[in-house]
Coordinates of C-alpha atoms and ligand atoms in Angstrom, one line a residue:
M1 CA 7.6 34.0 12.6
H2 CA 5.7 34.5 9.4
I3 CA 7.9 35.2 6.5
T4 CA 6.6 37.8 4.1
A5 CA 8.3 39.9 1.6
I6 CA 6.6 43.3 1.3
N7 CA 3.3 45.0 1.6
E8 CA 2.5 44.4 5.1
G9 CA -0.3 46.6 6.2
N10 CA -2.4 46.0 3.2
S11 CA -5.9 44.8 3.5
G12 CA -7.6 42.0 1.7
S13 CA -6.1 42.6 -1.6
E14 CA -2.5 42.4 -0.5
G15 CA -0.2 39.9 -2.1
G16 CA -0.5 40.3 -5.8
C17 CA 2.9 40.9 -7.0
S18 CA 3.9 41.4 -3.4
S19 CA 4.5 37.7 -3.1
S20 CA 6.0 36.7 0.1
G21 CA 9.4 35.4 -0.6
C22 CA 10.0 31.8 -0.3
G23 CA 8.1 31.7 2.9
G24 CA 4.6 32.3 1.9
S25 CA 4.1 33.3 -1.6
S26 CA 1.3 30.9 -2.0
D27 CA -0.3 32.3 1.1
Q28 CA -0.5 35.8 -0.2
L29 CA -1.4 34.9 -3.8
D30 CA -3.8 32.2 -2.8
H31 CA -6.7 34.6 -2.3
L32 CA -6.3 36.0 -5.8
P33 CA -8.2 34.5 -8.7
Q34 CA -6.2 31.8 -10.5
H35 CA -6.0 33.8 -13.7
I36 CA -4.4 36.7 -11.9
R37 CA -2.0 34.5 -10.0
D38 CA -1.0 33.0 -13.4
K39 CA -0.3 36.5 -14.7
V40 CA 2.0 37.6 -11.9
K41 CA 3.7 34.5 -10.6
D42 CA 6.5 34.5 -13.3
H43 CA 6.7 38.3 -13.8
P44 CA 9.9 39.6 -12.2
C45 CA 8.5 43.1 -11.7
Y46 CA 4.9 42.2 -10.6
S47 CA 6.1 39.5 -8.1
E48 CA 9.0 40.2 -5.7
E49 CA 9.5 36.5 -5.2
A50 CA 9.6 35.9 -9.0
H51 CA 12.4 38.4 -9.5
H52 CA 14.8 36.0 -7.7
H53 CA 14.1 33.4 -10.4
Y54 CA 13.0 35.0 -13.6
A55 CA 14.4 37.6 -16.0
R56 CA 13.0 40.3 -18.3
M57 CA 14.3 42.1 -21.3
H58 CA 13.5 45.4 -23.0
V59 CA 13.8 46.2 -26.6
A60 CA 14.5 49.8 -27.5
V61 CA 12.2 50.4 -30.4
A62 CA 10.5 53.6 -29.3
P63 CA 12.7 56.7 -29.8
A64 CA 10.1 59.5 -29.7
C65 CA 8.3 61.0 -26.8
N66 CA 5.2 63.2 -26.6
I67 CA 5.9 64.9 -23.3
Q68 CA 8.9 66.4 -21.5
C69 CA 9.7 65.4 -17.9
H70 CA 12.2 67.5 -16.0
Y71 CA 14.1 64.4 -15.1
C72 CA 14.7 63.3 -18.6
N73 CA 17.2 64.1 -21.3
R74 CA 16.4 62.6 -24.7
K75 CA 20.0 61.4 -25.0
Y76 CA 19.4 59.1 -22.1
D77 CA 17.0 56.2 -21.4
C78 CA 13.5 57.0 -20.4
A79 CA 13.6 57.7 -16.7
N80 CA 10.1 56.1 -16.4
E81 CA 11.7 52.7 -16.6
S82 CA 15.4 53.1 -16.7
R83 CA 18.3 54.7 -15.1
P84 CA 20.1 57.3 -17.2
G85 CA 22.5 55.9 -19.7
V86 CA 22.4 56.0 -23.5
V87 CA 20.6 53.2 -25.2
S88 CA 23.3 51.2 -27.0
E89 CA 21.2 50.4 -30.0
L90 CA 17.9 51.6 -31.3
L91 CA 16.2 48.7 -33.0
T92 CA 13.7 48.2 -35.8
P93 CA 10.8 45.9 -34.9
D94 CA 12.3 43.1 -37.1
Q95 CA 15.7 43.5 -35.2
A96 CA 13.9 43.6 -31.9
V97 CA 12.1 40.3 -32.6
K98 CA 15.3 38.6 -33.6
K99 CA 17.0 39.8 -30.5
V100 CA 14.1 38.6 -28.3
M101 CA 14.3 35.2 -29.8
A102 CA 18.0 35.0 -29.4
V103 CA 17.8 36.0 -25.7
A104 CA 14.9 33.7 -25.1
A105 CA 16.9 30.8 -26.5
N106 CA 19.9 31.6 -24.4
I107 CA 18.4 32.8 -21.1
P108 CA 15.6 30.2 -20.4
Q109 CA 14.4 32.1 -17.3
M110 CA 13.5 35.2 -19.4
T111 CA 9.7 35.3 -19.2
V112 CA 8.8 38.9 -20.0
L113 CA 9.5 41.2 -22.9
G114 CA 8.9 44.9 -22.1
I115 CA 8.9 48.0 -24.3
A116 CA 9.9 50.9 -22.1
G117 CA 11.6 53.4 -24.3
P118 CA 14.0 55.1 -24.8
G119 CA 11.0 57.4 -25.5
D120 CA 7.4 56.5 -24.9
P121 CA 6.2 53.3 -26.5
L122 CA 2.7 54.6 -27.2
A123 CA 4.2 57.7 -28.9
N124 CA 5.7 55.2 -31.4
P125 CA 2.6 53.0 -31.9
E126 CA 3.6 51.5 -35.3
R127 CA 7.0 50.3 -34.1
T128 CA 5.7 49.2 -30.7
F129 CA 2.7 47.2 -32.0
E130 CA 4.6 45.7 -34.9
T131 CA 7.0 44.3 -32.4
F132 CA 4.3 42.9 -30.2
R133 CA 2.4 41.5 -33.2
Q134 CA 5.4 39.5 -34.5
L135 CA 6.3 38.3 -31.0
T136 CA 2.7 37.1 -30.2
E137 CA 3.1 34.9 -33.3
K138 CA 6.7 33.8 -33.1
A139 CA 7.3 33.6 -29.3
P140 CA 4.0 32.8 -27.7
D141 CA 5.6 31.7 -24.5
I142 CA 6.8 35.2 -23.6
K143 CA 4.7 37.6 -21.7
L144 CA 4.4 41.1 -23.2
C145 CA 4.7 44.2 -21.1
V146 CA 4.6 47.9 -21.9
S147 CA 5.4 51.1 -20.0
T148 CA 4.0 54.5 -20.9
N149 CA 3.6 58.0 -19.6
G150 CA -0.1 57.6 -20.4
L151 CA -0.7 60.6 -22.6
S152 CA -1.8 58.5 -25.6
L153 CA -3.1 55.6 -23.6
P154 CA -6.9 55.9 -23.9
E155 CA -6.7 56.0 -27.7
Q156 CA -4.4 52.9 -27.7
V157 CA -6.1 50.6 -25.1
D158 CA -8.1 48.6 -27.7
E159 CA -5.0 48.0 -29.7
L160 CA -3.1 46.9 -26.6
C161 CA -5.8 44.4 -25.8
Q162 CA -5.5 42.9 -29.2
H163 CA -1.9 42.1 -28.6
N164 CA -2.6 40.0 -25.6
I165 CA -0.8 42.3 -23.2
D166 CA -1.4 41.5 -19.6
H167 CA 0.7 44.1 -17.9
V168 CA 0.9 47.8 -18.4
T169 CA 2.9 50.3 -16.4
I170 CA 1.8 54.0 -16.3
T171 CA 4.1 56.5 -14.8
I172 CA 2.0 58.8 -12.7
N173 CA 3.9 61.3 -10.7
C174 CA 0.9 63.4 -9.6
V175 CA -2.9 63.7 -9.7
D176 CA -2.8 67.5 -9.1
P177 CA -1.9 69.8 -12.0
E178 CA -0.3 72.3 -9.6
V179 CA 2.3 69.6 -8.8
G180 CA 2.3 68.4 -12.4
E181 CA 3.4 71.8 -13.8
K182 CA 6.6 71.5 -11.7
I183 CA 7.4 68.2 -13.3
Y184 CA 6.2 68.5 -16.9
P185 CA 7.2 71.7 -18.7
W186 CA 5.1 70.7 -21.8
I187 CA 3.2 68.0 -23.6
F188 CA 2.6 67.5 -27.3
W189 CA -1.1 67.0 -27.8
N190 CA -3.3 67.2 -30.9
N191 CA -0.4 68.6 -32.9
R192 CA 0.3 71.4 -30.5
R193 CA 2.8 71.9 -27.7
I194 CA 0.9 72.7 -24.5
K195 CA 2.8 74.2 -21.7
G196 CA 2.5 74.5 -17.9
R197 CA -0.6 73.7 -15.9
K198 CA -2.9 73.1 -18.9
G199 CA -0.5 70.5 -20.2
A200 CA -0.3 68.8 -16.8
E201 CA -4.1 68.8 -16.6
I202 CA -4.5 67.0 -19.9
L203 CA -1.8 64.5 -19.1
I204 CA -3.3 63.7 -15.7
A205 CA -6.8 63.3 -17.2
Q206 CA -5.5 60.9 -19.9
Q207 CA -3.5 58.9 -17.4
Q208 CA -6.5 58.4 -15.1
K209 CA -8.8 57.6 -18.0
G210 CA -6.3 55.1 -19.5
L211 CA -5.9 53.4 -16.0
E212 CA -9.7 53.0 -15.7
M213 CA -10.0 51.6 -19.2
L214 CA -7.3 49.1 -18.7
T215 CA -8.5 47.8 -15.3
E216 CA -12.1 47.5 -16.8
R217 CA -10.6 45.2 -19.4
G218 CA -8.8 43.1 -16.8
I219 CA -5.3 44.2 -17.6
L220 CA -3.0 44.4 -14.6
V221 CA -1.7 48.0 -14.2
K222 CA 1.4 48.9 -12.2
V223 CA 1.8 52.6 -11.5
N224 CA 5.4 54.0 -11.3
S225 CA 6.0 57.3 -9.6
V226 CA 9.3 59.1 -9.4
M227 CA 9.8 60.5 -5.9
I228 CA 11.0 64.1 -6.2
P229 CA 11.7 65.6 -2.8
G230 CA 10.0 69.0 -2.3
V231 CA 8.0 68.5 -5.5
N232 CA 5.7 65.5 -5.2
D233 CA 7.0 63.5 -2.1
H234 CA 4.1 64.7 0.1
H235 CA 1.6 64.2 -2.7
L236 CA 2.4 60.5 -3.6
E237 CA 0.3 59.1 -0.8
E238 CA -2.6 60.7 -2.4
V239 CA -1.5 59.3 -5.8
S240 CA -1.4 55.9 -4.3
R241 CA -4.9 56.2 -2.9
V242 CA -6.3 57.4 -6.1
V243 CA -4.7 54.9 -8.4
K244 CA -5.6 52.1 -6.0
S245 CA -9.2 53.2 -6.0
K246 CA -9.2 53.0 -9.8
G247 CA -7.9 49.4 -9.8
A248 CA -4.1 49.7 -10.1
F249 CA -2.5 46.5 -9.0
L250 CA 0.8 47.7 -7.7
H251 CA 2.6 51.0 -7.0
N252 CA 6.3 51.4 -7.6
V253 CA 7.7 54.6 -6.0
M254 CA 11.2 55.1 -7.4
P255 CA 13.8 57.6 -6.4
L256 CA 14.6 60.5 -8.7
I257 CA 18.0 60.1 -10.4
A258 CA 19.3 63.6 -11.1
E259 CA 22.9 64.2 -11.9
A260 CA 24.2 67.4 -13.5
E261 CA 26.1 65.4 -16.1
H262 CA 22.9 63.9 -17.4
G263 CA 21.9 67.3 -18.6
T264 CA 18.3 67.1 -17.2
F265 CA 16.5 70.2 -15.9
Y266 CA 16.5 68.7 -12.4
G267 CA 20.1 67.6 -12.7
V268 CA 21.3 71.0 -13.7
M269 CA 19.2 72.8 -11.2
G270 CA 20.6 70.7 -8.3
Q271 CA 17.3 69.0 -7.5
R272 CA 18.3 66.1 -5.1
G273 CA 16.9 62.6 -5.1
P274 CA 15.5 61.0 -1.9
T275 CA 17.7 59.2 0.7
H276 CA 17.2 55.4 1.3
D277 CA 15.3 56.3 4.5
E278 CA 13.1 58.9 2.8
L279 CA 12.2 56.4 0.1
Q280 CA 11.4 53.6 2.5
T281 CA 9.4 55.8 4.7
L282 CA 7.2 57.0 1.8
Q283 CA 6.8 53.4 0.5
D284 CA 5.7 52.4 4.0
Q285 CA 3.2 55.3 4.1
C286 CA 1.8 54.4 0.7
A287 CA 1.6 50.7 1.7
G288 CA -1.4 51.3 3.9
D289 CA -3.4 51.7 0.8
M290 CA -1.5 49.9 -1.9
N291 CA 0.6 47.0 -2.8
M292 CA 4.1 48.4 -3.1
M293 CA 6.9 47.3 -5.4
R294 CA 10.3 47.7 -3.7
H295 CA 12.5 45.7 -5.9
C296 CA 12.6 47.9 -9.0
R297 CA 16.1 48.4 -10.4
Q298 CA 15.2 51.3 -12.7
C299 CA 16.4 49.4 -15.7
R300 CA 17.7 50.7 -18.9
A301 CA 15.3 50.7 -21.9
D302 CA 17.5 48.0 -23.5
A303 CA 18.2 45.9 -20.3
V304 CA 18.5 42.1 -20.6
G305 CA 18.6 39.6 -17.8
M306 CA 17.6 39.3 -14.1
L307 CA 16.6 42.6 -12.5
G308 CA 19.8 44.3 -11.3
E309 CA 22.0 42.7 -14.0
D310 CA 22.5 43.7 -17.6
R311 CA 23.6 41.2 -20.1
G312 CA 22.9 43.5 -23.1
D313 CA 26.5 43.2 -24.3
E314 CA 26.1 39.5 -25.0
F315 CA 23.2 40.3 -27.4
T316 CA 24.2 43.2 -29.6
M317 CA 22.6 43.1 -33.0
E318 CA 26.0 42.2 -34.4
K319 CA 26.2 39.1 -32.2
V320 CA 22.5 38.3 -32.6
E321 CA 22.8 38.2 -36.4
T322 CA 25.3 35.4 -36.2
M323 CA 23.2 33.2 -33.8
E324 CA 21.2 30.4 -35.3
I325 CA 18.1 29.8 -33.4
D326 CA 15.7 26.9 -33.5
Y327 CA 12.9 28.5 -31.5
Q328 CA 10.7 25.4 -31.3
E329 CA 13.6 23.5 -29.7
A330 CA 14.4 26.6 -27.5
M331 CA 10.8 26.7 -26.3
Q332 CA 11.0 23.1 -25.2
R333 CA 14.2 23.8 -23.3
R334 CA 12.7 26.9 -21.7
A335 CA 9.7 25.0 -20.6
E336 CA 11.8 22.3 -19.0
Y337 CA 14.1 24.8 -17.3
Q338 CA 11.1 26.7 -16.0
Q339 CA 9.6 23.5 -14.7
Q340 CA 12.8 23.0 -12.7
I341 CA 12.6 26.5 -11.3
E342 CA 9.0 25.9 -10.3
Q343 CA 9.9 22.6 -8.5
A344 CA 12.7 24.4 -6.6
R345 CA 10.2 27.2 -5.7
E346 CA 7.7 24.7 -4.5
A347 CA 10.3 22.9 -2.4
Q348 CA 11.5 26.2 -0.9
Q349 CA 7.9 27.1 -0.1
K350 CA 7.3 23.8 1.6
R351 CA 10.4 24.2 3.7
S352 CA 9.5 27.6 4.7
Q353 CA 6.0 26.6 5.8
E354 CA 7.7 24.0 8.0
S355 CA 10.1 26.6 9.4
F356 CA 7.0 28.8 10.0
V357 CA 5.8 26.4 12.6
S358 CA 9.2 25.9 14.3
L359 CA 10.0 29.6 14.3
A360 CA 6.6 30.6 15.5
S361 CA 7.0 28.3 18.5
L362 CA 10.0 30.4 19.5
K363 CA 8.1 33.7 19.2
R364 CA 8.2 35.9 22.2
K365 CA 5.8 38.5 23.4
R366 CA 4.9 40.8 20.6
H367 CA 6.9 44.1 20.3
Q368 CA 9.3 43.0 23.0
S369 CA 12.2 43.1 20.6
R370 CA 13.2 45.7 18.0
P371 CA 13.3 45.2 14.3
V372 CA 16.6 44.6 12.6
L373 CA 17.8 45.5 9.1
M374 CA 20.0 43.0 7.4
A375 CA 21.8 43.2 4.1
V376 CA 22.0 40.1 1.8
A377 CA 24.4 39.3 -1.1
S378 CA 22.6 37.2 -3.7
S379 CA 23.1 36.7 -7.4
G380 CA 19.6 35.2 -7.8
G381 CA 17.6 32.0 -7.1
G382 CA 16.4 33.4 -3.8
V383 CA 19.4 32.1 -1.9
I384 CA 22.5 33.6 -0.3
N385 CA 25.0 32.7 -2.9
Q386 CA 27.3 35.7 -3.4
H387 CA 30.7 36.6 -2.0
F388 CA 30.7 39.9 -0.1
G389 CA 33.4 41.2 -2.5
H390 CA 31.4 40.3 -5.6
A391 CA 28.2 42.1 -4.7
R392 CA 27.2 45.1 -6.8
E393 CA 24.1 45.5 -4.7
F394 CA 22.7 44.3 -1.4
L395 CA 19.1 43.3 -0.8
I396 CA 17.8 44.8 2.4
Y397 CA 15.4 42.8 4.6
E398 CA 13.8 43.9 7.8
A399 CA 13.3 41.2 10.4
T400 CA 10.9 41.3 13.4
E401 CA 9.5 38.7 15.7
L402 CA 6.5 38.5 13.4
D403 CA 7.9 38.5 9.9
V404 CA 10.7 39.1 7.5
R405 CA 10.1 41.6 4.7
F406 CA 12.1 42.8 1.8
V407 CA 12.4 46.6 2.0
G408 CA 14.7 47.5 -0.9
H409 CA 18.1 47.2 -2.4
R410 CA 21.3 49.3 -2.2
K411 CA 23.8 49.6 -5.0
V412 CA 27.5 49.5 -4.2
D413 CA 30.8 49.5 -6.1
L414 CA 32.5 46.2 -6.4
Y415 CA 34.8 45.7 -3.4
C416 CA 36.7 42.9 -5.0
S417 CA 37.4 43.5 -8.6
G418 CA 39.2 40.2 -9.0
D419 CA 42.6 41.8 -9.5
S420 CA 45.4 42.7 -7.1
S421 CA 43.4 45.5 -5.7
C422 CA 41.1 43.0 -4.0
G423 CA 41.2 43.5 -0.3
E424 CA 42.9 46.9 -0.7
G425 CA 39.9 48.8 -1.7
E426 CA 39.8 51.0 1.5
S427 CA 37.7 53.7 0.0
V428 CA 35.3 51.3 -1.7
L429 CA 34.9 49.5 1.6
D430 CA 34.2 52.8 3.3
Q431 CA 31.6 53.6 0.8
I432 CA 30.0 50.1 1.2
I433 CA 29.9 50.5 4.9
R434 CA 28.2 53.9 4.5
T435 CA 25.7 52.5 2.1
L436 CA 24.8 49.7 4.5
S437 CA 24.3 52.1 7.4
G438 CA 21.4 51.1 9.6
C439 CA 22.0 47.4 8.8
E440 CA 23.1 45.2 11.7
A441 CA 24.2 42.2 9.8
V442 CA 25.3 41.3 6.3
L443 CA 24.7 37.8 5.0
C444 CA 26.8 36.5 2.2
S445 CA 28.4 33.2 1.0
K446 CA 31.9 34.4 2.1
V447 CA 33.6 37.4 3.3
G448 CA 37.3 38.2 3.5
Y449 CA 39.2 38.9 6.7
E450 CA 39.7 42.6 6.2
P451 CA 36.2 43.5 5.3
W452 CA 35.0 41.3 8.2
E453 CA 36.9 43.3 10.7
R454 CA 35.9 46.6 9.3
L455 CA 32.2 45.7 9.1
E456 CA 32.3 44.4 12.6
A457 CA 33.9 47.6 13.8
A458 CA 31.1 49.5 12.1
G459 CA 28.5 47.5 13.9
I460 CA 27.5 45.4 10.9
Q461 CA 28.0 41.7 11.8
P462 CA 29.2 39.7 8.8
N463 CA 27.7 36.3 8.5
G464 CA 28.7 33.5 6.1
E465 CA 26.9 30.7 7.9
Y466 CA 23.8 30.7 5.8
A467 CA 25.5 30.2 2.4
M468 CA 23.2 28.7 -0.2
E469 CA 20.2 29.0 2.2
P470 CA 16.9 30.6 1.1
I471 CA 17.2 34.3 2.0
E472 CA 14.1 34.9 4.1
E473 CA 14.7 31.7 6.1
A474 CA 18.3 32.7 6.8
V475 CA 17.3 36.2 7.9
A476 CA 14.6 34.8 10.1
A477 CA 17.0 32.3 11.6
L478 CA 19.7 34.9 12.3
Y479 CA 17.1 37.2 13.9
Q480 CA 16.1 34.3 16.2
E481 CA 19.8 33.8 17.1
M482 CA 20.0 37.5 17.9
L483 CA 16.8 37.3 19.8
Q484 CA 17.9 34.4 21.9
S485 CA 21.2 36.0 22.7
G486 CA 19.3 38.8 24.2
A487 CA 20.7 41.4 21.8
L488 CA 17.4 42.6 20.6
V489 CA 15.4 43.4 23.8
K490 CA 14.2 46.9 23.8
A491 CA 15.6 49.2 26.4
R492 CA 13.2 49.9 29.3
G493 CA 10.7 52.6 28.3
D494 CA 11.1 51.8 24.6
E495 CA 8.4 49.2 24.6
D496 CA 5.5 49.8 22.4
K497 CA 2.9 51.4 24.8
S498 CA 0.1 50.1 22.7
V499 CA 0.9 46.4 23.5
G500 CA -1.9 44.9 25.5
A501 CA -4.1 48.0 25.3
C502 CA -7.0 45.9 23.9
A503 CA -6.2 42.8 25.8
Ligands
LIG1 FE1 10.0 46.1 -18.2 FE2 8.6 47.6 -16.7 FE3 7.5 45.5 -17.8 FE4 9.2 45.2 -15.8 S1 10.8 46.9 -16.0 S2 8.3 47.3 -18.9 S3 7.2 46.2 -15.7 S4 9.2 44.1 -17.8 FE5 10.6 46.4 -13.6 FE6 12.7 47.6 -14.6 FE7 11.5 48.6 -12.4 FE8 10.3 48.7 -14.8 S5 12.5 46.6 -12.6 S6 12.2 49.7 -14.2 S7 9.4 48.1 -12.9
LIG2 FE1 11.7 61.1 -21.0 FE2 10.1 59.1 -20.6 FE3 9.4 61.5 -19.6 FE4 9.3 61.0 -22.2 S1 8.0 60.0 -20.6 S2 10.2 62.8 -21.3 S3 11.0 59.7 -22.5 S4 11.1 60.2 -19.0

């Protein structure tokens, strides 16, 4: 069994940020030039495997925006890069730099600083570039990252290059103005508001031009797209093809978040977001042409910490102002800490390569058994280390005889809140079970008696036997157990008819 994380089905350029979990990240990244591997290997968004180990932070220095998206309300974070929620504090560049240094000194695994809102960073160029300029000088060990709607991108590419920015995200929801006019009511361009199709046309042209200019200059570009059922869902495969042909490195198809209480056009109009299945199906369809990101958590524009967690409250400006930071010393500690992470990653990788051999020897005839979805509770480090009741999200993996791949995450409410309600959260448990539908096992460090019974009754086998084991290996091993027990053999007539057709 070969352990991969995502992006199966890609051709030669696969890998990239689609690292392959503990099992084969070096395999998939090995074919890339060293300078690209260096750029992605510690970036929690560009490398799926890295997101188990490294953190990012955003500083909210960019309040204004030059377009209107139907899924955005200015009161809330930019939906390009964040789930709706007010930004707690808007920062000046000086404040942002202080905050970054405070976070870097306290969270040694923080490798990337991104500016992603709450408006558009390139619609606020002075504030954005001043922040980058100071950080390049004061915190040279931190990678800089920016996310934009792309309208001002071509005019800012040279400036971006001067700031040593390796990673740029462009949100591209369409390449066809007919689709675009349903998403963008207007843009602000050359001091004028331009509505409808004309506005969408300009935005698309600028995005494509900006993408080409960045890739020509060797900057890694990730394209984010918001999947809006009935509006651009059938169009996003084409978007994937086009941006890939222009050199984009990674495509991140995210679900629309539209709630009436957010006050967005889509929210108020009742536009729904995609289901888990719809999202995964589209990501799989796009994967034929493109490296796909599936671990995006749609972070806030002021998020701090590992993807999926937010430690922003620990670093309010009020608290930051009281922290005394010796950054030289902090850099030294960060380097040592990150070296330990790298050693652990290397050890995991070696172990997985060994298990590759032993698992492969157990492999049965291809397509004889069906794939299985498994949910995993992990608080980071790439291992199964979280109690079922403490999980706020489950990582979803698909195991087959040939590989294990990460396919997404599903958020849940906390089952065990740590007070007396723990174990009595009937309705929360119902909701978790519903959220995990389609999964046949849930792997966690521990699970209580009551949820165990309820999960089992719902056809989701709880499993605490792989506590502290690397995720992909544990999923692979459990799949093998299921395989050997005969539980996964396809019913007669379900076999893949294509098997052996060329043999
Ligand atoms: Fe931030 Fe975006 Fe850079 Fe990452 S987020 S600017 S590329 S450092 Fe990452 Fe967050 Fe998804 Fe963005 S998980 S929303 S993709
Ligand atoms: Fe909102 Fe971002 Fe769209 Fe601007 S680009 S309207 S801030 S979602």
